[in-house]
Tab-separated table of C-alpha atoms in Angstrom:
chain	number	residue	atom	x	y	z
F	14	MET	CA	4.002	-1.487	-11.037
F	15	LYS	CA	3.926	-0.913	-7.354
F	16	LEU	CA	6.373	-2.293	-4.817
F	17	VAL	CA	4.433	-4.052	-2.055
F	18	GLY	CA	6.921	-6.626	-0.584
F	19	LYS	CA	9.905	-8.916	-1.150
F	20	ILE	CA	10.587	-12.612	-1.700
F	21	ARG	CA	11.547	-13.892	1.921
F	22	GLU	CA	12.371	-17.369	0.888
F	23	ALA	CA	11.603	-20.431	-1.238
F	24	HIS	CA	8.736	-22.441	0.124
F	25	GLY	CA	8.488	-26.214	-0.324
F	26	LEU	CA	10.207	-28.205	-3.259
F	27	LYS	CA	7.932	-27.171	-6.279
F	28	GLY	CA	9.124	-23.610	-6.588
F	29	ASP	CA	6.630	-21.753	-4.334
F	30	LEU	CA	7.667	-18.398	-3.092
F	31	TYR	CA	7.149	-16.959	0.508
F	32	VAL	CA	6.323	-13.154	-0.298
F	33	LEU	CA	6.615	-10.952	2.767
F	34	VAL	CA	4.153	-8.032	2.257
F	35	PHE	CA	5.297	-4.838	3.837
F	36	SER	CA	1.686	-3.780	4.804
F	37	GLY	CA	0.421	-7.370	5.643
F	38	GLU	CA	-2.665	-6.581	3.457
F	39	ILE	CA	-3.299	-8.925	0.765
F	40	ALA	CA	-6.833	-8.462	-0.404
F	41	TRP	CA	-5.642	-7.816	-3.948
F	42	ALA	CA	-3.701	-11.211	-4.049
F	43	LYS	CA	-6.814	-13.296	-5.420
F	44	ARG	CA	-7.076	-10.970	-8.293
F	45	MET	CA	-3.280	-10.985	-9.185
F	46	LYS	CA	-2.599	-12.586	-12.584
F	47	THR	CA	1.080	-11.523	-12.890
F	48	PHE	CA	3.754	-9.957	-10.749
F	49	GLY	CA	7.126	-8.511	-11.154
F	50	LEU	CA	10.444	-9.178	-9.438
F	51	LYS	CA	13.378	-6.946	-9.231
F	52	ALA	CA	17.019	-7.283	-7.854
F	53	LYS	CA	17.895	-4.218	-5.552
F	54	ASP	CA	20.833	-3.522	-7.831
F	55	SER	CA	18.837	-3.516	-11.040
F	56	ASP	CA	16.176	-1.489	-12.842
F	57	GLU	CA	14.644	-4.169	-14.733
F	58	ILE	CA	11.462	-5.761	-13.482
F	59	LYS	CA	10.896	-9.126	-14.718
F	60	THR	CA	7.199	-10.408	-15.024
F	61	PHE	CA	5.919	-13.794	-13.861
F	62	THR	CA	2.590	-15.490	-14.398
F	63	VAL	CA	0.729	-16.575	-11.307
F	64	GLU	CA	-0.501	-20.214	-11.082
F	65	ARG	CA	-1.840	-19.823	-7.488
F	66	THR	CA	-1.673	-17.992	-4.337
F	67	LYS	CA	-2.569	-18.412	-0.596
F	68	PRO	CA	-2.209	-16.533	2.652
F	69	PHE	CA	0.899	-17.198	4.579
F	70	LYS	CA	2.257	-15.519	7.747
F	71	LYS	CA	2.741	-11.812	7.029
F	72	GLY	CA	2.187	-12.150	3.159
F	73	LEU	CA	1.404	-14.940	0.951
F	74	ILE	CA	2.719	-18.052	-1.131
F	75	VAL	CA	2.865	-17.585	-4.645
F	76	LYS	CA	3.571	-20.190	-7.448
F	77	ALA	CA	4.773	-18.625	-10.621
F	78	ALA	CA	4.540	-20.628	-14.057
F	79	GLU	CA	8.210	-19.724	-14.766
F	80	VAL	CA	9.616	-21.111	-11.475
F	81	ALA	CA	9.747	-24.947	-11.818
F	82	ASP	CA	11.484	-26.082	-8.519
F	83	ARG	CA	12.912	-25.062	-5.267
F	84	THR	CA	16.375	-24.330	-6.729
F	85	ALA	CA	14.932	-21.713	-9.218
F	86	ALA	CA	12.856	-20.239	-6.410
F	87	GLU	CA	15.949	-19.899	-4.147
F	88	GLY	CA	17.512	-17.911	-6.987
F	89	LEU	CA	14.782	-15.249	-6.576
F	90	GLU	CA	15.103	-14.825	-2.745
F	91	HIS	CA	15.258	-11.176	-1.622
F	92	MET	CA	14.092	-9.774	-4.866
F	93	GLU	CA	11.779	-7.038	-4.627
F	94	PHE	CA	7.952	-7.761	-5.262
F	95	PHE	CA	5.918	-5.663	-7.531
F	96	ILE	CA	2.128	-5.870	-8.375
F	97	ASP	CA	0.049	-4.128	-11.200
F	98	ASP	CA	-1.187	-0.648	-10.101
F	99	GLU	CA	-4.862	-1.469	-10.617
F	100	LEU	CA	-4.827	-4.099	-8.100
F	101	MET	CA	-4.191	-1.246	-5.709
F	102	VAL	CA	-7.620	0.371	-6.366
F	103	SER	CA	-10.354	-0.567	-3.999
F	104	LYS	CA	-13.849	-1.564	-5.128
F	105	PRO	CA	-16.981	0.230	-3.706
F	106	GLY	CA	-17.378	-1.148	-0.257
F	107	GLU	CA	-13.911	-2.296	0.297
F	108	THR	CA	-11.035	-0.650	2.448
F	109	ILE	CA	-9.392	1.921	0.462
F	110	PHE	CA	-5.594	1.724	-0.178
F	111	LEU	CA	-3.810	4.888	1.250
F	112	SER	CA	-2.175	5.480	-2.268
F	113	GLU	CA	-5.669	6.163	-3.751
F	114	ILE	CA	-6.016	9.358	-1.666
F	115	LYS	CA	-2.444	10.749	-2.108
F	116	ASN	CA	-2.793	14.431	-3.436
F	117	PHE	CA	-6.301	14.617	-2.339
F	118	LYS	CA	-7.335	17.879	-0.412
F	119	LEU	CA	-8.056	17.550	3.260
F	120	LYS	CA	-11.242	19.460	4.161
F	121	ASN	CA	-13.170	20.181	7.342
F	122	PRO	CA	-16.952	19.420	7.387
F	123	GLU	CA	-17.551	23.242	6.395
F	124	GLN	CA	-15.554	22.256	3.228
F	125	THR	CA	-12.611	24.608	4.029
F	126	VAL	CA	-9.405	23.216	2.679
F	127	LEU	CA	-7.032	22.547	5.545
F	128	GLY	CA	-4.250	21.023	3.148
F	129	GLU	CA	-3.056	18.482	0.683
F	130	ILE	CA	-2.357	14.779	1.501
F	131	VAL	CA	1.259	14.340	0.313
F	132	GLY	CA	2.242	11.080	1.941
F	133	PHE	CA	1.564	8.520	4.760
F	134	SER	CA	3.288	7.519	7.973
F	135	SER	CA	2.447	5.313	10.863
F	136	ASN	CA	2.742	5.730	14.580
F	137	GLY	CA	2.538	1.729	14.980
F	138	VAL	CA	-1.077	1.904	16.073
F	139	GLN	CA	-2.710	3.599	13.073
F	140	ASP	CA	-1.976	5.117	9.658
F	141	LEU	CA	-1.295	8.814	9.487
F	142	LEU	CA	-1.959	11.217	6.718
F	143	VAL	CA	1.025	13.457	6.119
F	144	VAL	CA	-0.671	16.762	5.092
F	145	GLU	CA	0.929	20.067	3.786
F	146	THR	CA	-1.022	23.022	5.024
F	147	ALA	CA	-1.525	26.193	3.080
F	148	ASP	CA	1.298	27.915	4.977
F	149	GLY	CA	3.847	25.148	3.877
F	150	LYS	CA	4.020	23.284	7.041
F	151	THR	CA	3.424	19.639	7.532
F	152	ALA	CA	1.151	17.750	9.899
F	153	GLU	CA	0.605	14.043	10.582
F	154	ILE	CA	-3.003	13.351	10.970
F	155	PRO	CA	-4.521	10.092	12.420
F	156	PHE	CA	-6.504	8.517	9.802
F	157	VAL	CA	-9.133	6.968	11.958
F	158	ASP	CA	-12.941	6.398	11.561
F	159	ALA	CA	-13.752	8.676	14.381
F	160	PHE	CA	-12.319	11.683	12.174
F	161	ILE	CA	-13.229	10.596	8.912
F	162	LYS	CA	-16.528	11.954	7.471
F	163	LYS	CA	-16.241	11.380	3.911
F	164	ILE	CA	-13.914	10.269	1.152
F	165	ASP	CA	-15.000	12.005	-2.072
F	166	PHE	CA	-13.293	10.410	-5.061
F	167	LYS	CA	-15.089	12.686	-7.522
F	168	HIS	CA	-13.732	15.782	-5.957
F	169	GLN	CA	-10.507	14.376	-4.874
F	170	ALA	CA	-11.094	15.284	-1.133
F	171	VAL	CA	-10.943	13.746	2.313
F	172	VAL	CA	-13.521	15.426	4.822
F	173	MET	CA	-12.420	14.961	8.435
F	174	ASP	CA	-13.798	16.443	11.529
F	175	LEU	CA	-10.650	17.017	13.464
F	176	PRO	CA	-10.317	17.922	17.239
F	177	GLU	CA	-9.923	21.488	17.574
F	178	GLY	CA	-6.218	22.587	17.696
F	179	LEU	CA	-4.840	19.420	16.171
F	180	LEU	CA	-3.224	21.097	13.378
F	181	ASP	CA	-2.029	23.848	15.573
F	182	ILE	CA	-0.385	21.243	18.039
F	183	GLU	CA	1.251	19.446	15.005
F	184	ASN	CA	2.503	22.792	13.554
F	185	ALA	CA	3.870	24.245	16.910
């Protein structure tokens, strides 16, 4: 299961939960059948069955079959919210989830390997790929349409046409 948010608070009287989703992206919510909750001081993830969901603020409202009323919902506040890993796999034509390209090779249009995508970051405006270059240095590359030429799932590679010197500037 993948951590995507936390229970912010109980919502209403019928046991609904307001889930603050860290990314704000909830395209997966309509496909969610179950979710997991975990207290910060525990290793156990308890599974709940989804009755309904709807978008709300920076996340969603979820009603779980196992949560009967507001009192029960209040007992779950601040718990970490997990979803099944398969919900974080995009369908053809959908925007990808960054986690899908972790450990992919970053290549230029000539197919030269520039490094490996080892993580992700953000500068507040755009997502950044954290790339480890062949010489062991780390660079943050803007993951923007202007640079992206192809995402090749078959060969686990992201082809990007980066401005000349971008990797050099990052590694200076």
